[in-house]
Coordinates of C-alpha atoms in Angstrom, one line a residue:
X192 CA 59.7 107.4 116.6
X193 CA 63.0 108.8 117.9
X194 CA 65.7 106.3 117.6
X195 CA 68.5 108.5 118.8
X196 CA 69.9 108.1 122.3
X197 CA 72.3 110.2 124.3
X198 CA 74.8 109.9 127.1
X199 CA 75.7 112.8 129.3
X200 CA 79.4 113.0 130.5
X201 CA 82.1 115.3 131.4
X202 CA 83.2 115.7 127.8
X203 CA 79.7 116.6 126.7
X204 CA 76.9 114.7 125.0
X205 CA 77.5 111.6 123.0
X206 CA 74.8 110.7 120.6
X207 CA 74.2 107.5 118.6
X208 CA 71.6 106.3 116.2
X209 CA 69.6 103.4 117.8
X210 CA 68.5 102.4 114.3
X211 CA 71.8 100.6 113.8
X212 CA 71.3 98.6 117.0
X213 CA 67.9 97.4 115.7
X214 CA 69.4 96.6 112.3
X215 CA 72.1 94.5 114.0
X216 CA 69.5 92.7 116.0
X217 CA 67.5 92.0 112.9
X218 CA 70.5 90.7 111.0
X219 CA 71.7 88.4 113.8
X220 CA 68.2 87.1 114.3
X221 CA 67.9 86.3 110.6
X222 CA 71.2 84.4 110.7
X223 CA 70.2 82.4 113.7
X224 CA 66.5 81.6 112.8
X225 CA 67.4 80.7 109.2
X226 CA 70.0 78.2 110.6
X227 CA 72.5 79.6 108.2
X228 CA 75.4 79.5 110.6
X229 CA 75.6 75.9 111.7
X230 CA 78.2 74.6 109.2
X231 CA 81.1 75.1 111.6
X232 CA 79.6 72.5 113.9
X233 CA 79.8 69.6 111.5
X234 CA 79.4 68.0 108.1
X235 CA 76.4 65.9 107.0
X236 CA 77.6 62.7 105.4
X237 CA 76.1 59.4 104.5
X238 CA 77.2 58.2 107.9
X239 CA 75.4 61.0 109.7
X240 CA 76.6 64.3 111.2
X241 CA 80.3 64.3 111.7
X242 CA 81.6 67.1 114.0
X243 CA 85.0 68.4 112.9
X244 CA 85.3 71.9 114.3
X245 CA 84.7 73.7 117.6
X246 CA 81.2 75.0 118.4
X247 CA 82.5 77.8 120.7
X248 CA 82.0 80.6 118.1
X249 CA 78.5 79.4 117.5
X250 CA 77.7 79.2 121.2
X251 CA 79.1 82.7 121.7
X252 CA 77.0 84.1 118.9
X253 CA 73.8 82.4 120.2
X254 CA 74.4 83.6 123.7
X255 CA 74.9 87.2 122.6
X256 CA 71.8 87.0 120.5
X257 CA 69.6 85.7 123.4
X258 CA 71.0 88.3 125.7
X259 CA 70.4 91.0 123.1
X260 CA 66.8 90.0 122.6
X261 CA 66.1 89.8 126.3
X262 CA 67.8 93.1 126.9
X263 CA 65.8 94.8 124.1
X264 CA 62.6 93.4 125.5
X265 CA 63.4 94.6 129.0
X266 CA 64.3 98.1 127.6
X267 CA 61.1 98.2 125.5
X268 CA 58.8 97.3 128.4
X269 CA 60.5 99.5 130.9
X270 CA 60.5 102.5 128.5
X271 CA 57.1 102.1 126.9
X272 CA 55.2 99.7 129.1
X273 CA 53.5 96.4 128.1
X274 CA 50.8 97.9 125.9
X275 CA 52.7 98.4 122.6
X276 CA 54.2 94.9 122.5
X277 CA 51.0 93.5 123.7
X278 CA 49.1 95.1 120.9
X279 CA 51.6 93.6 118.4
X280 CA 51.6 90.1 119.9
X281 CA 47.8 89.9 120.5
X282 CA 46.9 88.6 117.1
X283 CA 49.5 85.9 117.4
X284 CA 48.1 84.7 120.8
X285 CA 45.6 82.3 119.1
X286 CA 48.3 80.6 117.1
X287 CA 50.6 80.5 120.1
X288 CA 47.9 78.7 122.1
X289 CA 47.3 76.2 119.3
X290 CA 51.1 75.6 119.1
X291 CA 51.3 74.9 122.8
X292 CA 48.4 72.5 122.5
X293 CA 50.1 70.8 119.6
X294 CA 53.3 70.4 121.6
X295 CA 51.5 68.9 124.6
X296 CA 49.5 66.2 122.7
X297 CA 52.0 65.6 119.9
X298 CA 54.2 62.6 119.2
X299 CA 57.3 64.2 120.7
X300 CA 56.2 66.8 123.3
X301 CA 59.8 67.7 124.3
X302 CA 60.9 68.5 120.7
X303 CA 57.6 70.2 119.9
X304 CA 57.8 72.4 123.0
X305 CA 61.4 73.4 122.3
X306 CA 60.4 74.4 118.7
X307 CA 57.4 76.4 120.1
X308 CA 59.8 78.3 122.4
X309 CA 62.2 79.0 119.6
X310 CA 59.3 80.3 117.5
X311 CA 58.2 82.5 120.4
X312 CA 61.6 84.1 120.6
X313 CA 61.6 84.6 116.8
X314 CA 58.3 86.4 117.0
X315 CA 59.4 88.6 119.9
X316 CA 62.6 89.6 118.1
X317 CA 60.7 90.4 114.9
X318 CA 58.1 92.4 116.9
X319 CA 60.8 94.5 118.6
X320 CA 62.6 95.2 115.3
X321 CA 59.3 96.0 113.6
X322 CA 58.4 98.6 116.3
X323 CA 61.6 100.5 115.9
X324 CA 62.6 100.2 112.2
X325 CA 60.7 101.8 109.4
X326 CA 59.6 99.6 106.5
X327 CA 62.4 100.8 104.1
X328 CA 65.2 100.1 106.6
X329 CA 63.7 96.7 107.5
X330 CA 63.3 95.6 103.9
X331 CA 66.8 96.8 102.9
X332 CA 68.3 95.0 105.9
X333 CA 66.4 91.8 105.1
X334 CA 67.5 91.8 101.4
X335 CA 71.1 92.5 102.3
X336 CA 71.2 89.7 104.8
X337 CA 69.7 87.4 102.2
X338 CA 72.3 88.5 99.7
X339 CA 75.2 87.9 102.1
X340 CA 73.9 84.4 103.2
X341 CA 73.4 83.2 99.6
X342 CA 76.6 84.6 98.3
X343 CA 78.7 83.1 101.2
X344 CA 76.9 79.8 100.8
X345 CA 77.8 79.7 97.1
X346 CA 81.4 80.7 97.7
X347 CA 81.7 78.2 100.6
X348 CA 80.3 75.4 98.4
X349 CA 82.7 76.3 95.6
X350 CA 85.8 76.5 97.8
X351 CA 85.2 73.6 100.1
X352 CA 87.6 70.8 101.0
X353 CA 88.1 67.7 98.8
X354 CA 85.7 65.8 101.0
X355 CA 83.1 68.5 100.6
X356 CA 83.6 68.6 96.8
X357 CA 83.3 64.9 96.4
X358 CA 80.1 64.7 98.5
X359 CA 78.6 67.8 96.8
X360 CA 79.3 66.3 93.4
X361 CA 76.8 63.6 94.1
X362 CA 74.4 65.1 96.5
X363 CA 74.5 68.9 95.9
X364 CA 75.7 72.0 97.7
X365 CA 74.9 72.6 101.4
X366 CA 76.3 76.1 101.6
X367 CA 76.4 77.4 105.2
X368 CA 73.8 74.8 106.3
X369 CA 74.0 71.3 107.7
X370 CA 72.5 69.7 104.6
X371 CA 71.4 70.5 101.1
X372 CA 67.6 70.4 101.9
X373 CA 67.9 73.1 104.5
X374 CA 69.9 75.2 102.0
X375 CA 67.5 74.7 99.2
X376 CA 64.4 75.4 101.4
X377 CA 65.8 78.7 102.7
X378 CA 66.8 79.7 99.2
X379 CA 63.3 79.1 97.9
X380 CA 61.9 81.2 100.8
X381 CA 64.4 84.0 100.0
X382 CA 63.4 83.9 96.3
X383 CA 59.8 84.3 97.3
X384 CA 60.4 87.2 99.7
X385 CA 62.8 89.0 97.2
X386 CA 60.2 88.8 94.5
X387 CA 57.5 90.0 96.8
X388 CA 59.5 93.1 97.8
X389 CA 60.9 93.8 94.3
X390 CA 60.3 97.5 93.4
X391 CA 61.9 100.2 91.2
X392 CA 63.7 101.6 94.3
X393 CA 65.5 98.4 95.1
X394 CA 65.3 96.4 92.0
X395 CA 69.1 95.8 91.8
X396 CA 69.4 94.2 95.2
X397 CA 66.2 92.2 94.9
X398 CA 67.2 90.9 91.4
X399 CA 70.6 90.0 92.8
X400 CA 69.0 88.0 95.6
X401 CA 66.7 86.3 93.1
X402 CA 69.6 85.2 90.9
X403 CA 71.6 83.9 93.9
X404 CA 68.6 82.0 95.1
X405 CA 68.1 80.4 91.7
X406 CA 71.8 79.4 91.6
X407 CA 71.5 78.0 95.1
X408 CA 68.4 76.0 94.2
X409 CA 70.2 74.5 91.2
X410 CA 73.4 73.8 93.2
X411 CA 71.6 72.3 96.2
X412 CA 69.9 69.7 93.9
X413 CA 67.1 69.5 96.4
X414 CA 64.0 68.2 94.5
X415 CA 61.5 69.3 97.1
X416 CA 63.1 72.8 97.3
X417 CA 63.0 73.2 93.5
X418 CA 59.3 72.2 93.4
X419 CA 58.6 74.6 96.3
X420 CA 60.5 77.3 94.6
X421 CA 58.7 76.9 91.3
X422 CA 55.3 76.9 93.1
X423 CA 56.2 80.0 95.1
X424 CA 57.5 81.7 92.0
X425 CA 54.2 81.1 90.2
X426 CA 52.2 82.3 93.3
X427 CA 54.1 85.5 93.6
X428 CA 54.0 86.3 89.9
X429 CA 50.2 85.6 89.9
X430 CA 49.7 87.8 92.9
X431 CA 51.6 90.7 91.4
X432 CA 49.7 90.4 88.2
X433 CA 46.3 90.4 89.9
X434 CA 47.0 93.0 92.5
X435 CA 44.7 96.0 92.0
X436 CA 43.2 94.6 88.8
X437 CA 40.6 92.2 90.2
X438 CA 38.2 92.4 93.1
X439 CA 39.1 90.6 96.3
X440 CA 36.7 87.7 95.6
X441 CA 38.0 87.1 92.1
X442 CA 41.6 87.3 93.3
X443 CA 40.9 84.6 95.9
X444 CA 39.2 82.5 93.3
X445 CA 42.3 82.7 91.0
X446 CA 44.5 81.7 93.9
X447 CA 42.3 78.7 94.7
X448 CA 42.4 77.7 91.1
X449 CA 46.2 78.0 91.1
X450 CA 46.4 75.6 94.1
X451 CA 44.1 73.1 92.3
X452 CA 46.3 73.4 89.3
X453 CA 49.4 72.7 91.4
X454 CA 47.8 69.7 93.0
X455 CA 46.9 68.3 89.5
X456 CA 50.4 68.9 88.1
X457 CA 52.1 67.3 91.1
X458 CA 49.9 64.3 91.4
X459 CA 49.0 63.6 87.7
X460 CA 51.3 65.3 85.2
X461 CA 54.6 65.3 87.0
X462 CA 54.8 61.6 87.7
X463 CA 54.0 60.8 84.1
X464 CA 56.5 63.3 82.7
X465 CA 59.3 62.0 85.0
X466 CA 58.5 58.4 84.1
X467 CA 58.7 59.3 80.4
X468 CA 62.1 60.9 81.0
X469 CA 63.4 57.9 82.7
X470 CA 63.4 59.6 86.1
X471 CA 62.1 58.4 89.4
X472 CA 58.4 59.5 89.5
X473 CA 58.4 59.4 93.3
X474 CA 61.4 61.9 93.5
X475 CA 63.4 59.3 95.5
X476 CA 60.3 58.5 97.7
X477 CA 59.4 62.1 98.4
X478 CA 55.9 61.9 96.9
X479 CA 55.1 58.8 99.0
X480 CA 56.2 60.8 102.2
X481 CA 54.0 63.7 101.1
X482 CA 51.1 61.4 100.8
X483 CA 51.6 60.2 104.4
X484 CA 51.9 63.8 105.6
X485 CA 48.6 64.7 103.9
X486 CA 46.8 61.6 105.4
X487 CA 47.9 62.5 108.9
X488 CA 47.1 66.1 108.4
X489 CA 43.5 65.1 107.5
X490 CA 43.4 62.8 110.6
X491 CA 44.5 65.7 112.9
X492 CA 43.1 68.8 111.2
X493 CA 43.1 71.1 114.2
X494 CA 46.2 70.5 116.2
X495 CA 48.3 68.2 114.0
X496 CA 50.8 65.9 115.8
X497 CA 53.1 68.6 117.2
X498 CA 55.9 70.7 115.7
X499 CA 58.9 68.7 114.7
X500 CA 57.1 65.4 114.5
X501 CA 58.3 64.8 110.9
X502 CA 61.8 66.1 111.4
X503 CA 63.1 62.7 112.5
X504 CA 62.0 59.1 113.1
X505 CA 58.6 58.9 114.7
X506 CA 55.7 56.6 114.9
X507 CA 54.3 58.4 111.9
X508 CA 57.2 57.7 109.5
X509 CA 58.8 54.7 111.1
X510 CA 57.1 52.5 108.4
X511 CA 59.2 54.1 105.8

């Protein structure tokens, strides 16, 4: 696909590489949709979220991103019609329909519908970028954005104010995020993606992202994120080890066995080991919350209770 545009003027022809526009859109979308630029809006403390700086730069950034995505979508449809984007989005239509059904019948329809719309914009942005960037450019951009977010998060945590340092000493780093759990969760996802795309051509950058992700997980002190990171690490390593060596059926069987192993470790071995070490076997109540989540997931196996139901106080978790 030709990503070069041209403007005709009196001074001649001015050419630019449209690839950089798609790279910029991808980078800005990753920053927004990973929630890695919300620290300027406030500080999460034991008393809640305290706002201490202006939100104007964040609003400007968000507005420019929405306008860029909308403009790119209009350009795409006007230049190439609806068929290319329709073909890309068609497989996601089933999940989009289920998400809308979840938001309508969930515990908090307004919150759920808002999240579904945000996910829709995320998918559209990713689809636009995927149509116009080749795989190598997309992977390189993704890893570099990961690297910058993690590096700045570590530097920001290490050079914060005295109030930040005092809070982080007890609760953990929060980086460029509102709280440590968001930071740790994103770091675990970045670790998984960097490992998945590790190759001889980009091993330095992928290794650097993995190291920064591990440092972030340790600094954030988020128990859930560390468990998720360890599970994902095992999954990715197992997948890479089995790729091309076993048949499809045996590979699936190994993956299922790994999930059963994780369930056994988390429900049987981990509580006993933590209790022997004098640690809280419930991970400060997290395992109890996980049990409630699983129970409600089994009660509502098809549509759940709506996106965002467990993100705050609801009838599901009010008993806690």
